[in-house]
């Protein structure tokens, strides 16, 4: 069986000690020959705060485009100070190090990684024994993300950065995502073509391909090229891929929980997620008889592409899987095994989770006299509104359960009944019946809260079993400016991805006093973006102040809530996460009934150590 869970010892969080022994002129690549990029990387004479980015190893071209395109980003975050050198500096063996990165939501991981990728050598010099010449080829970097909106966000950032510098404008940024069958856009526009991928990696043009796993697998399988034993064509994967970045890796692996039944494990094993097919295709499947690293995986890549794996919830379970069940990460080859090669030198493990982000970022920002207000204040508030059948609302009662329901372990029969009831309820939700429609009392209560609280932009996360379009319509009928999150397809969606520093600050300052006042008039009608969890992970809307959650079916695990809530409170900004659940008696008799949701939220808050704040409810 492919799956076995052997959790690793988690590395202690916090400081990072990296020894940067080798120089940037490694045999693994050459930097572009522009005067500015060939300047010494640690001797910036610039007095701007942006020079700190250059000290981390970013090229001058990238720092200049950052300054031009994102003027409000002045100093690197704590997380970026660790990840950028880890990606760019080679190990003592001279090869790029693989990177495992865990950092809080909104700590700048994805953005920092995008900057680092653009600073990697654009060309590869290698000796060809066939021609007996040194050949120079362009490099392709592959970014794999769980959903198309995040792919679009990466593409958007990269396009803005590369178009802001003449030295980066050669970059081809290509999307490889599946089209929405309900949307009229031609499918090939979104998916790209195998030929285009091939072209982009054959020409002298460096390229970055941002892909979702199913689209990439589909694309590769549609090619007539020679295949690996995993069914993926050799030539596409083999062509000069210098880096593979897997962002939000746990969402794509979708590992069964540690306590999964044999049946669930077998089911997972039968439908191996596409990201595993891709990575196994590149790095090779793990052999039982030892390490196989230097062979470069199934496709004989030389040199082996650097692997970067990142997520805010890269927990021991996921790390355990990657380390023990795959061949993806760099390992010492047999001949190199010895005292001189430590595994940490080959794989940088970075951990920036659970740090008091706001203060850390504020500290970093305070070095700059022009630090935007957005970096200086803010905490995320969490609230839960319980809505009765006839629409009356109240705040969650955090004490009831402890007082009235002392913990009593369930008997076997009770457990079975609870499980059956939950399955029945999930089945109901899955079916196309009226049950998929969220209750209208929740929608109405949410619309009222939205009108009272939101200054400009809020995100509503709905269960994956509900139709986003249908919910959008319902809100529109109530007079709310609602729309689905469709970054790739609507120009309006794209504008939400970038906000100037001033917009960001004003959005934040209204968060601390969210009700629009005469002093803080809102220029535009407040808008409600609607999506489900699988399409919101990793997204960054700089002017977002509120996240609403519709019912507890959205949040299956604490990590789900972490990702949902993480859409606000980014970079030390404030924000408010409000969950709406149905009211009802929270007793065992009501299992599967509405009241259980309040109990679920209480348990979730306790697990995450969240002390919910009260929201002002109309009419109370
Ligand atoms: N050094 C910085 N200073 C200020 N803002 C920054 C900085 N770096 C990135 N940002 C802003 O932070 C946002 C990007 O955050 P990013 O998506 O990279 O966070 P993340 O850690 O990947 O979050 P998540 O785990 O939710 O995906 C962008 O809006 C970007 O403009």
Coordinates of C-alpha atoms and ligand atoms in Angstrom, one line a residue:
X1 CA 0.0 0.0 0.0
X2 CA 1.3 3.5 -0.9
X3 CA 0.2 5.1 2.3
X4 CA 1.7 4.8 5.8
X5 CA 1.8 7.5 8.4
X6 CA 5.0 7.9 10.3
X7 CA 5.0 11.3 11.8
X8 CA 8.4 13.0 12.2
X9 CA 9.8 14.9 15.1
X10 CA 8.6 18.4 14.4
X11 CA 11.5 20.8 14.1
X12 CA 11.4 23.4 16.8
X13 CA 9.9 26.6 15.4
X14 CA 11.5 29.9 15.3
X15 CA 15.0 30.8 14.4
X16 CA 16.7 29.5 11.3
X17 CA 20.4 28.8 11.1
X18 CA 21.5 28.5 7.6
X19 CA 25.1 28.3 6.6
X20 CA 25.5 29.8 3.2
X21 CA 28.8 28.3 2.1
X22 CA 28.7 28.4 -1.7
X23 CA 28.6 31.4 -3.9
X24 CA 25.9 32.2 -6.4
X25 CA 28.1 31.3 -9.4
X26 CA 27.2 27.7 -9.0
X27 CA 27.5 25.2 -11.8
X28 CA 23.8 24.9 -11.7
X29 CA 23.0 28.1 -13.5
X30 CA 23.9 31.5 -14.8
X31 CA 22.2 34.8 -14.0
X32 CA 21.1 37.1 -16.7
X33 CA 23.9 39.2 -18.1
X34 CA 22.4 42.6 -17.4
X35 CA 24.6 45.1 -15.7
X36 CA 22.3 45.5 -12.8
X37 CA 21.8 41.8 -12.2
X38 CA 25.5 41.1 -12.4
X39 CA 26.2 43.6 -9.7
X40 CA 27.3 42.2 -6.3
X41 CA 24.2 40.8 -4.6
X42 CA 25.2 41.9 -1.2
X43 CA 26.5 45.4 -1.8
X44 CA 23.5 47.5 -2.7
X45 CA 24.3 51.1 -2.5
X46 CA 20.6 52.1 -2.5
X47 CA 19.4 53.8 0.6
X48 CA 15.8 52.6 0.1
X49 CA 14.3 50.1 2.4
X50 CA 14.0 47.8 -0.6
X51 CA 17.7 47.1 -0.4
X52 CA 16.9 44.7 2.4
X53 CA 15.3 42.5 -0.2
X54 CA 18.5 42.6 -2.2
X55 CA 20.5 41.5 0.8
X56 CA 18.4 38.4 0.9
X57 CA 19.7 37.5 -2.6
X58 CA 17.0 38.9 -4.9
X59 CA 18.4 40.3 -8.1
X60 CA 18.4 44.0 -8.7
X61 CA 15.9 43.6 -11.5
X62 CA 13.4 41.9 -9.1
X63 CA 13.9 44.5 -6.4
X64 CA 13.4 47.3 -8.8
X65 CA 10.2 45.8 -10.2
X66 CA 9.0 45.2 -6.7
X67 CA 9.6 48.8 -5.8
X68 CA 7.8 50.0 -9.0
X69 CA 4.9 47.6 -8.9
X70 CA 4.3 47.1 -5.1
X71 CA 5.6 50.4 -3.6
X72 CA 3.8 49.6 -0.2
X73 CA 6.0 46.5 0.3
X74 CA 9.1 48.0 1.8
X75 CA 10.7 45.5 4.1
X76 CA 10.7 41.7 3.9
X77 CA 8.6 39.8 6.5
X78 CA 10.2 37.5 9.0
X79 CA 9.1 34.6 6.9
X80 CA 10.5 36.1 3.7
X81 CA 13.8 36.8 5.4
X82 CA 14.1 33.0 5.9
X83 CA 12.6 31.6 2.8
X84 CA 14.2 33.8 0.1
X85 CA 17.9 32.9 1.0
X86 CA 16.8 29.3 1.6
X87 CA 15.5 29.1 -2.0
X88 CA 18.4 31.0 -3.6
X89 CA 21.5 30.0 -1.7
X90 CA 22.9 26.6 -2.7
X91 CA 23.9 23.9 -0.2
X92 CA 27.5 23.2 0.6
X93 CA 27.4 20.7 -2.3
X94 CA 26.7 23.6 -4.6
X95 CA 23.2 22.5 -5.6
X96 CA 20.0 24.2 -4.7
X97 CA 18.5 23.1 -1.5
X98 CA 14.9 21.7 -1.3
X99 CA 12.7 23.7 1.0
X100 CA 9.9 22.7 3.3
X101 CA 8.1 25.8 4.5
X102 CA 5.4 26.3 7.0
X103 CA 4.3 29.8 7.9
X104 CA 1.2 31.5 9.2
X105 CA -1.4 32.5 6.6
X106 CA -0.7 36.0 5.4
X107 CA 3.0 35.9 6.4
X108 CA 4.0 36.5 2.7
X109 CA 5.1 33.0 1.8
X110 CA 3.6 32.8 -1.7
X111 CA 4.6 36.4 -2.6
X112 CA 8.1 35.8 -1.2
X113 CA 8.4 32.6 -3.2
X114 CA 7.3 34.3 -6.4
X115 CA 10.1 36.9 -5.9
X116 CA 12.6 34.2 -5.2
X117 CA 11.7 32.2 -8.3
X118 CA 12.1 35.3 -10.5
X119 CA 15.6 35.8 -9.0
X120 CA 16.7 32.2 -9.8
X121 CA 19.1 31.8 -12.8
X122 CA 17.2 32.1 -16.0
X123 CA 19.5 29.9 -18.0
X124 CA 21.2 26.6 -17.4
X125 CA 24.7 25.9 -18.7
X126 CA 25.5 22.2 -19.1
X127 CA 28.1 20.2 -20.9
X128 CA 26.8 17.9 -23.6
X129 CA 29.0 14.9 -24.1
X130 CA 27.3 14.4 -27.5
X131 CA 28.3 17.7 -29.0
X132 CA 31.2 18.2 -26.6
X133 CA 30.1 21.7 -26.0
X134 CA 28.7 23.7 -23.2
X135 CA 25.1 24.4 -24.0
X136 CA 22.9 27.2 -22.6
X137 CA 19.3 26.5 -22.2
X138 CA 16.5 28.5 -20.7
X139 CA 14.9 27.3 -17.5
X140 CA 11.3 26.5 -16.7
X141 CA 9.9 26.8 -13.2
X142 CA 6.8 25.0 -12.3
X143 CA 4.3 26.3 -9.7
X144 CA 1.7 23.8 -8.7
X145 CA -1.4 25.1 -6.8
X146 CA -4.7 23.5 -5.7
X147 CA -7.1 25.7 -7.6
X148 CA -7.3 28.0 -10.5
X149 CA -8.0 31.2 -8.6
X150 CA -4.6 30.8 -6.8
X151 CA -3.0 30.0 -10.1
X152 CA -4.4 33.2 -11.4
X153 CA -3.2 35.1 -8.4
X154 CA 0.4 33.9 -9.0
X155 CA 0.2 34.7 -12.7
X156 CA -1.1 38.1 -11.9
X157 CA 1.7 38.9 -9.4
X158 CA 4.3 37.5 -11.8
X159 CA 3.0 39.4 -14.8
X160 CA 3.0 42.7 -12.9
X161 CA 6.5 42.1 -11.6
X162 CA 8.0 41.0 -15.0
X163 CA 6.3 43.8 -16.9
X164 CA 7.8 46.4 -14.4
X165 CA 11.4 45.7 -15.4
X166 CA 12.9 45.5 -18.9
X167 CA 15.2 42.8 -17.6
X168 CA 12.4 40.5 -16.7
X169 CA 10.1 41.1 -19.6
X170 CA 11.4 38.1 -21.5
X171 CA 9.7 35.8 -19.0
X172 CA 6.8 33.8 -20.3
X173 CA 4.2 33.3 -17.6
X174 CA 1.9 30.5 -18.6
X175 CA -1.3 29.2 -16.9
X176 CA -2.2 25.6 -17.1
X177 CA -5.7 25.4 -15.4
X178 CA -8.9 23.7 -16.4
X179 CA -11.7 25.9 -17.9
X180 CA -15.0 26.2 -16.2
X181 CA -17.4 24.1 -18.3
X182 CA -20.2 26.6 -17.4
X183 CA -18.2 29.5 -18.7
X184 CA -18.0 30.6 -22.3
X185 CA -14.2 31.2 -22.3
X186 CA -12.5 28.9 -24.8
X187 CA -11.0 26.0 -22.9
X188 CA -7.6 26.1 -24.6
X189 CA -7.1 29.7 -23.4
X190 CA -7.1 28.4 -19.8
X191 CA -5.4 25.1 -20.3
X192 CA -2.6 26.1 -22.6
X193 CA -1.4 23.4 -25.0
X194 CA 1.4 20.8 -24.6
X195 CA 3.1 22.4 -27.7
X196 CA 3.1 25.8 -26.0
X197 CA 4.6 24.3 -22.9
X198 CA 7.2 22.5 -25.0
X199 CA 7.9 25.7 -27.0
X200 CA 8.3 27.8 -23.9
X201 CA 10.9 25.4 -22.4
X202 CA 12.8 25.0 -25.7
X203 CA 13.3 28.6 -26.5
X204 CA 15.8 31.0 -24.9
X205 CA 12.8 32.5 -23.1
X206 CA 12.7 31.6 -19.4
X207 CA 9.2 30.7 -18.3
X208 CA 7.1 30.1 -15.3
X209 CA 4.2 27.7 -15.6
X210 CA 1.5 28.0 -13.0
X211 CA -0.6 24.8 -13.0
X212 CA -3.3 23.0 -11.1
X213 CA -2.6 19.2 -10.9
X214 CA -5.6 17.8 -12.8
X215 CA -5.0 20.3 -15.7
X216 CA -1.3 19.5 -15.8
X217 CA -1.9 15.7 -15.8
X218 CA -4.6 16.1 -18.5
X219 CA -2.3 18.3 -20.5
X220 CA 0.6 15.9 -20.3
X221 CA -1.6 12.8 -21.0
X222 CA -2.9 14.5 -24.1
X223 CA 0.6 14.5 -25.5
X224 CA 1.8 11.8 -27.8
X225 CA 5.3 11.9 -26.3
X226 CA 7.2 8.9 -24.9
X227 CA 5.9 8.1 -21.4
X228 CA 7.3 7.5 -18.0
X229 CA 6.3 4.5 -16.1
X230 CA 3.7 6.7 -14.4
X231 CA 2.1 7.6 -17.7
X232 CA 3.5 11.1 -18.0
X233 CA 5.4 12.1 -21.1
X234 CA 9.1 12.3 -20.6
X235 CA 10.0 15.2 -22.7
X236 CA 7.6 17.8 -21.1
X237 CA 8.7 17.0 -17.6
X238 CA 12.3 16.6 -18.5
X239 CA 12.7 19.9 -20.3
X240 CA 14.8 22.2 -18.2
X241 CA 12.5 22.3 -15.2
X242 CA 14.7 23.9 -12.6
X243 CA 12.3 24.4 -9.8
X244 CA 9.0 22.9 -8.7
X245 CA 7.1 24.9 -6.2
X246 CA 4.1 23.1 -4.6
X247 CA 2.0 25.6 -2.7
X248 CA -0.8 24.6 -0.3
X249 CA 0.5 21.1 -0.6
X250 CA -1.7 19.5 2.0
X251 CA -4.8 20.6 0.1
X252 CA -3.6 18.7 -2.9
X253 CA -2.5 15.6 -1.1
X254 CA -5.7 15.4 0.8
X255 CA -4.2 12.7 3.0
X256 CA -6.6 10.5 5.0
X257 CA -6.5 11.4 8.7
X258 CA -4.2 9.6 11.0
X259 CA -7.0 7.5 12.4
X260 CA -8.5 6.6 9.0
X261 CA -10.0 3.2 8.6
X262 CA -8.4 0.6 6.3
X263 CA -11.3 1.2 3.9
X264 CA -10.6 4.9 3.7
X265 CA -6.9 4.3 3.2
X266 CA -7.6 1.8 0.5
X267 CA -10.0 4.3 -1.2
X268 CA -7.3 7.0 -1.1
X269 CA -4.8 4.7 -2.5
X270 CA -7.0 3.7 -5.4
X271 CA -7.4 7.4 -6.5
X272 CA -3.9 8.8 -6.0
X273 CA -4.2 12.6 -6.2
X274 CA -2.8 14.0 -9.4
X275 CA -0.1 16.0 -7.6
X276 CA 1.4 12.7 -6.5
X277 CA 1.4 11.5 -10.1
X278 CA 3.2 14.6 -11.2
X279 CA 5.8 14.6 -8.4
X280 CA 6.4 10.9 -8.8
X281 CA 6.8 11.5 -12.5
X282 CA 9.5 14.1 -11.9
X283 CA 11.4 12.7 -8.9
X284 CA 10.6 9.0 -9.3
X285 CA 8.7 6.7 -7.0
X286 CA 10.4 5.7 -3.8
X287 CA 12.2 2.4 -4.1
X288 CA 12.1 0.1 -1.2
X289 CA 15.8 -0.8 -1.5
X290 CA 17.3 2.6 -0.9
X291 CA 17.6 6.2 -2.1
X292 CA 17.5 7.1 -5.7
X293 CA 18.1 10.8 -5.6
X294 CA 21.0 11.6 -7.9
X295 CA 19.4 9.6 -10.7
X296 CA 17.0 12.5 -10.8
X297 CA 13.7 10.6 -10.7
X298 CA 11.9 8.9 -13.4
X299 CA 12.8 11.2 -16.1
X300 CA 16.5 11.5 -15.7
X301 CA 16.6 15.2 -15.1
X302 CA 20.0 16.7 -14.7
X303 CA 20.4 18.6 -12.5
X304 CA 17.5 17.5 -10.4
X305 CA 14.9 20.3 -10.1
X306 CA 14.8 22.1 -6.7
X307 CA 11.6 21.2 -4.8
X308 CA 9.8 23.8 -2.6
X309 CA 6.8 22.6 -0.6
X310 CA 4.8 25.2 1.3
X311 CA 1.7 25.6 3.4
X312 CA 0.4 27.3 6.5
X313 CA -0.7 23.9 7.7
X314 CA 2.3 21.7 6.7
X315 CA 1.8 19.6 9.8
X316 CA 3.7 16.5 11.0
X317 CA 1.2 14.2 9.3
X318 CA 1.9 15.7 5.9
X319 CA 5.7 16.0 6.5
X320 CA 5.7 12.4 7.6
X321 CA 4.1 11.3 4.4
X322 CA 6.5 13.3 2.2
X323 CA 9.6 12.1 4.0
X324 CA 8.7 8.5 4.4
X325 CA 6.5 7.6 1.5
X326 CA 7.9 9.6 -1.4
X327 CA 11.2 10.1 -3.2
X328 CA 10.6 13.8 -3.8
X329 CA 13.0 15.4 -1.4
X330 CA 16.7 15.5 -1.9
X331 CA 18.6 12.8 0.0
X332 CA 22.3 12.1 0.2
X333 CA 23.3 9.7 -2.5
X334 CA 25.1 6.6 -1.4
X335 CA 28.5 7.8 -2.3
X336 CA 27.9 11.2 -0.7
X337 CA 26.5 9.8 2.5
X338 CA 28.9 10.6 5.3
X339 CA 29.7 13.1 7.9
X340 CA 30.2 16.0 5.5
X341 CA 26.6 15.9 4.2
X342 CA 23.9 16.6 6.7
X343 CA 20.3 16.2 5.6
X344 CA 19.5 19.8 6.7
X345 CA 22.0 21.0 4.2
X346 CA 20.0 19.4 1.4
X347 CA 16.6 20.3 2.7
X348 CA 15.9 23.6 4.5
X349 CA 13.0 23.1 6.9
X350 CA 11.5 26.5 7.8
X351 CA 8.9 27.0 10.3
X352 CA 7.2 30.3 11.0
X353 CA 3.9 29.1 12.4
X354 CA 2.3 30.3 15.6
X355 CA 4.5 33.3 15.9
X356 CA 2.8 36.5 17.0
X357 CA 2.6 37.7 13.5
X358 CA 1.2 41.1 14.1
X359 CA 4.0 42.2 16.4
X360 CA 6.7 40.5 14.3
X361 CA 5.5 42.2 11.2
X362 CA 5.0 45.5 13.0
X363 CA 8.5 45.2 14.3
X364 CA 9.8 44.7 10.8
X365 CA 7.8 47.5 9.5
X366 CA 8.8 49.9 12.2
X367 CA 12.3 50.0 10.8
X368 CA 10.9 52.0 8.0
X369 CA 9.7 55.5 8.7
X370 CA 7.2 55.1 5.9
X371 CA 5.7 51.9 7.1
X372 CA 2.1 51.7 5.9
X373 CA -0.5 51.8 8.7
X374 CA -1.7 48.5 7.5
X375 CA 1.5 46.9 9.0
X376 CA 1.2 48.6 12.3
X377 CA -2.0 47.4 14.0
X378 CA -4.8 45.0 14.0
X379 CA -5.9 41.7 15.4
X380 CA -8.4 39.3 14.0
X381 CA -11.8 39.0 15.8
X382 CA -13.8 35.9 15.6
X383 CA -17.6 35.7 16.2
X384 CA -20.4 33.3 15.8
X385 CA -24.0 34.3 15.2
X386 CA -26.6 31.7 16.0
X387 CA -29.8 32.2 14.0
X388 CA -33.2 30.9 14.9
X389 CA -35.7 29.4 12.5
X390 CA -37.6 32.6 12.3
X391 CA -34.5 34.7 11.8
X392 CA -33.9 35.9 15.4
X393 CA -30.1 36.0 16.1
X394 CA -27.9 35.9 19.1
X395 CA -24.2 35.5 19.8
X396 CA -22.8 32.0 20.5
X397 CA -23.0 30.8 24.1
X398 CA -19.6 29.6 25.0
X399 CA -20.6 28.5 28.6
X400 CA -23.7 26.4 28.0
X401 CA -21.9 23.2 27.0
X402 CA -19.6 23.1 30.0
X403 CA -22.4 23.8 32.4
X404 CA -25.2 21.7 31.0
X405 CA -23.4 19.0 29.2
X406 CA -20.6 17.6 31.3
X407 CA -18.4 15.3 29.1
X408 CA -19.7 11.8 28.9
X409 CA -18.1 9.3 26.6
X410 CA -20.6 7.9 24.1
X411 CA -21.4 4.3 24.1
X412 CA -20.8 2.2 21.0
X413 CA -24.4 2.2 20.0
X414 CA -24.6 6.0 20.4
X415 CA -21.4 6.5 18.4
X416 CA -22.9 4.4 15.6
X417 CA -26.1 6.4 15.7
X418 CA -24.2 9.7 15.5
X419 CA -22.1 8.5 12.6
X420 CA -25.2 7.3 10.7
X421 CA -27.0 10.5 11.3
X422 CA -24.0 12.5 10.1
X423 CA -23.7 10.4 7.0
X424 CA -27.5 10.8 6.3
X425 CA -27.1 14.6 6.7
X426 CA -24.1 14.7 4.4
X427 CA -25.9 12.6 1.9
X428 CA -28.8 15.0 2.0
X429 CA -26.4 17.8 1.4
X430 CA -24.8 16.1 -1.5
X431 CA -28.1 15.3 -3.2
X432 CA -29.5 17.8 -5.6
X433 CA -32.5 18.3 -3.4
X434 CA -33.5 21.5 -1.6
X435 CA -31.1 20.5 1.2
X436 CA -28.1 21.8 -0.7
X437 CA -29.7 25.3 -0.5
X438 CA -28.4 27.0 2.7
X439 CA -31.3 28.0 5.0
X440 CA -32.7 31.3 4.1
X441 CA -32.7 32.5 7.7
X442 CA -28.9 32.2 7.7
X443 CA -28.7 34.1 4.4
X444 CA -30.9 36.9 5.6
X445 CA -29.1 37.3 8.9
X446 CA -25.8 37.4 7.0
X447 CA -27.1 40.0 4.6
X448 CA -28.0 42.2 7.6
X449 CA -24.6 41.8 9.2
X450 CA -22.9 42.6 5.9
X451 CA -24.9 45.8 5.5
X452 CA -24.1 46.9 9.0
X453 CA -20.4 46.0 9.1
X454 CA -18.6 45.8 5.8
X455 CA -16.9 49.0 4.5
X456 CA -15.8 47.7 1.1
X457 CA -15.1 44.0 0.6
X458 CA -16.0 40.8 2.4
X459 CA -15.6 37.1 1.5
X460 CA -18.3 34.5 2.2
X461 CA -17.2 30.9 2.3
X462 CA -20.0 28.4 1.7
X463 CA -20.2 24.6 1.9
X464 CA -18.7 22.8 -1.1
X465 CA -22.0 21.1 -1.7
X466 CA -23.8 24.3 -2.3
X467 CA -24.1 26.1 -5.6
X468 CA -22.1 29.4 -5.4
X469 CA -24.0 30.8 -8.3
X470 CA -27.4 30.1 -6.6
X471 CA -26.2 31.7 -3.4
X472 CA -24.9 34.8 -5.3
X473 CA -28.4 35.1 -6.8
X474 CA -30.1 34.9 -3.4
X475 CA -27.9 37.7 -2.0
X476 CA -28.5 39.8 -5.0
X477 CA -32.3 39.4 -4.5
X478 CA -31.7 40.8 -1.0
X479 CA -29.9 43.9 -2.5
X480 CA -26.3 42.7 -1.7
X481 CA -23.7 43.4 -4.4
X482 CA -22.6 39.7 -4.5
X483 CA -20.4 37.9 -7.0
X484 CA -18.6 34.6 -7.2
X485 CA -14.8 34.5 -6.9
X486 CA -13.7 34.2 -10.5
X487 CA -10.4 35.8 -10.8
X488 CA -9.4 34.2 -14.0
X489 CA -12.6 35.2 -15.8
X490 CA -13.7 38.6 -14.6
X491 CA -11.8 41.9 -14.8
X492 CA -13.4 43.0 -11.6
X493 CA -12.1 40.0 -9.7
X494 CA -8.6 40.8 -10.8
X495 CA -8.7 44.3 -9.4
X496 CA -9.3 42.8 -5.9
X497 CA -5.9 41.1 -6.0
X498 CA -4.0 44.4 -5.9
X499 CA -4.6 47.4 -3.7
X500 CA -2.4 50.3 -3.2
X501 CA -0.9 51.0 0.2
X502 CA -3.4 53.8 0.8
X503 CA -6.4 51.5 0.0
X504 CA -5.0 48.9 2.3
X505 CA -4.5 51.3 5.2
X506 CA -8.0 52.8 4.9
X507 CA -9.5 49.4 4.7
X508 CA -7.7 48.4 7.9
X509 CA -8.6 51.5 9.7
X510 CA -12.2 51.0 9.0
X511 CA -11.9 47.4 10.3
X512 CA -11.2 48.6 13.8
X513 CA -14.4 50.6 13.6
X514 CA -16.2 48.7 10.9
X515 CA -19.4 50.6 10.5
X516 CA -19.0 53.2 7.8
X517 CA -19.3 56.7 9.3
X518 CA -19.5 60.1 7.7
X519 CA -15.7 60.5 8.4
X520 CA -14.9 57.3 6.6
X521 CA -17.2 57.3 3.6
X522 CA -17.0 54.3 1.4
X523 CA -16.3 55.3 -2.2
X524 CA -17.9 52.1 -3.6
X525 CA -20.8 49.9 -2.8
X526 CA -19.6 47.2 -0.5
X527 CA -19.2 43.9 -2.2
X528 CA -19.5 40.3 -1.1
X529 CA -17.3 37.7 -2.8
X530 CA -18.6 34.2 -2.5
X531 CA -16.6 30.9 -2.8
X532 CA -16.1 27.6 -1.2
X533 CA -13.1 26.5 0.9
X534 CA -11.3 24.6 -1.8
X535 CA -11.2 27.7 -4.0
X536 CA -10.2 30.2 -1.4
X537 CA -7.0 28.7 0.1
X538 CA -4.0 31.0 -0.4
X539 CA -6.0 33.9 -1.9
X540 CA -5.0 37.3 -1.0
X541 CA -7.4 40.3 -1.3
X542 CA -5.6 43.3 0.2
X543 CA -8.7 45.3 1.0
X544 CA -10.7 42.4 2.5
X545 CA -11.9 43.2 6.1
X546 CA -14.5 40.5 6.8
X547 CA -14.8 36.8 6.2
X548 CA -18.2 35.2 6.7
X549 CA -18.7 31.4 7.1
X550 CA -22.1 29.9 6.2
X551 CA -22.7 27.0 8.6
X552 CA -20.3 24.5 10.1
X553 CA -20.3 22.2 7.1
X554 CA -17.7 24.5 5.6
X555 CA -15.3 23.8 8.4
X556 CA -14.5 20.1 8.7
X557 CA -11.2 20.5 10.6
X558 CA -9.4 23.2 12.6
X559 CA -7.0 23.6 9.7
X560 CA -10.0 24.4 7.4
X561 CA -10.9 27.2 9.8
X562 CA -7.2 28.4 9.9
X563 CA -7.2 28.8 6.1
X564 CA -10.6 30.5 6.0
X565 CA -9.8 32.9 8.8
X566 CA -6.4 33.5 7.3
X567 CA -7.9 35.5 4.4
X568 CA -7.9 38.4 6.9
X569 CA -5.4 39.5 9.5
X570 CA -2.6 39.3 6.9
X571 CA 0.5 41.3 7.5
X572 CA -0.7 42.4 10.9
X573 CA -3.8 43.9 9.5
X574 CA -7.1 43.6 11.4
X575 CA -10.1 41.6 10.3
X576 CA -13.3 40.0 11.5
X577 CA -14.4 36.3 10.9
X578 CA -18.0 35.7 11.5
X579 CA -19.6 32.3 11.4
X580 CA -23.4 31.9 11.0
X581 CA -25.0 28.7 12.4
X582 CA -28.5 27.6 12.9
X583 CA -30.0 27.5 16.4
X584 CA -31.4 24.5 18.2
X585 CA -31.0 22.4 21.3
X586 CA -27.4 21.1 21.5
X587 CA -28.2 17.7 22.9
X588 CA -27.5 14.2 21.7
X589 CA -31.1 13.9 20.7
X590 CA -30.6 16.7 18.3
X591 CA -27.5 15.1 16.6
X592 CA -27.7 16.1 13.0
X593 CA -30.2 18.8 13.9
X594 CA -29.3 22.5 13.8
X595 CA -28.3 22.9 17.4
X596 CA -25.3 20.7 17.0
X597 CA -23.6 23.4 14.9
X598 CA -23.3 25.7 17.9
X599 CA -21.7 22.9 19.9
X600 CA -19.3 22.2 17.0
X601 CA -18.3 25.9 16.9
X602 CA -17.7 26.0 20.6
X603 CA -15.4 22.9 20.3
X604 CA -13.6 24.4 17.4
X605 CA -13.0 27.7 19.1
X606 CA -11.7 25.9 22.2
X607 CA -9.3 23.7 20.1
X608 CA -7.9 26.8 18.4
X609 CA -7.8 28.7 21.6
X610 CA -10.1 31.4 20.2
X611 CA -12.1 33.6 22.5
X612 CA -15.0 34.8 20.3
X613 CA -16.1 38.4 20.6
X614 CA -19.7 39.6 20.6
X615 CA -21.1 41.1 17.5
X616 CA -23.7 43.9 17.6
X617 CA -26.9 42.3 16.4
X618 CA -29.7 44.4 15.0
X619 CA -32.8 44.6 17.2
X620 CA -31.0 43.3 20.3
Ligands
LIG1 N1 7.1 42.3 2.9 C1 5.8 42.6 2.8 N2 5.3 43.7 3.3 C2 4.0 44.1 3.2 N3 3.1 43.3 2.5 C3 3.6 42.2 1.9 C4 4.9 41.8 2.0 N4 5.1 40.6 1.3 C5 3.8 40.4 0.8 N5 3.0 41.3 1.2 C6 1.5 41.3 0.8 O1 1.0 40.2 1.4 C7 0.1 39.5 0.5 C8 0.7 38.2 0.1 O2 0.6 37.3 1.1 P1 0.9 35.8 0.7 O3 -0.3 35.4 -0.1 O4 2.2 35.7 0.1 O5 0.8 35.2 2.1 P2 0.9 33.6 2.5 O6 1.8 33.5 3.7 O7 1.2 32.9 1.3 O8 -0.6 33.4 2.9 P3 -1.5 32.0 2.8 O9 -0.9 31.0 3.7 O10 -2.8 32.4 3.2 O11 -1.4 31.6 1.4 C9 0.1 40.4 -0.7 O12 -1.0 41.3 -0.6 C10 1.3 41.2 -0.7 O13 1.1 42.4 -1.3

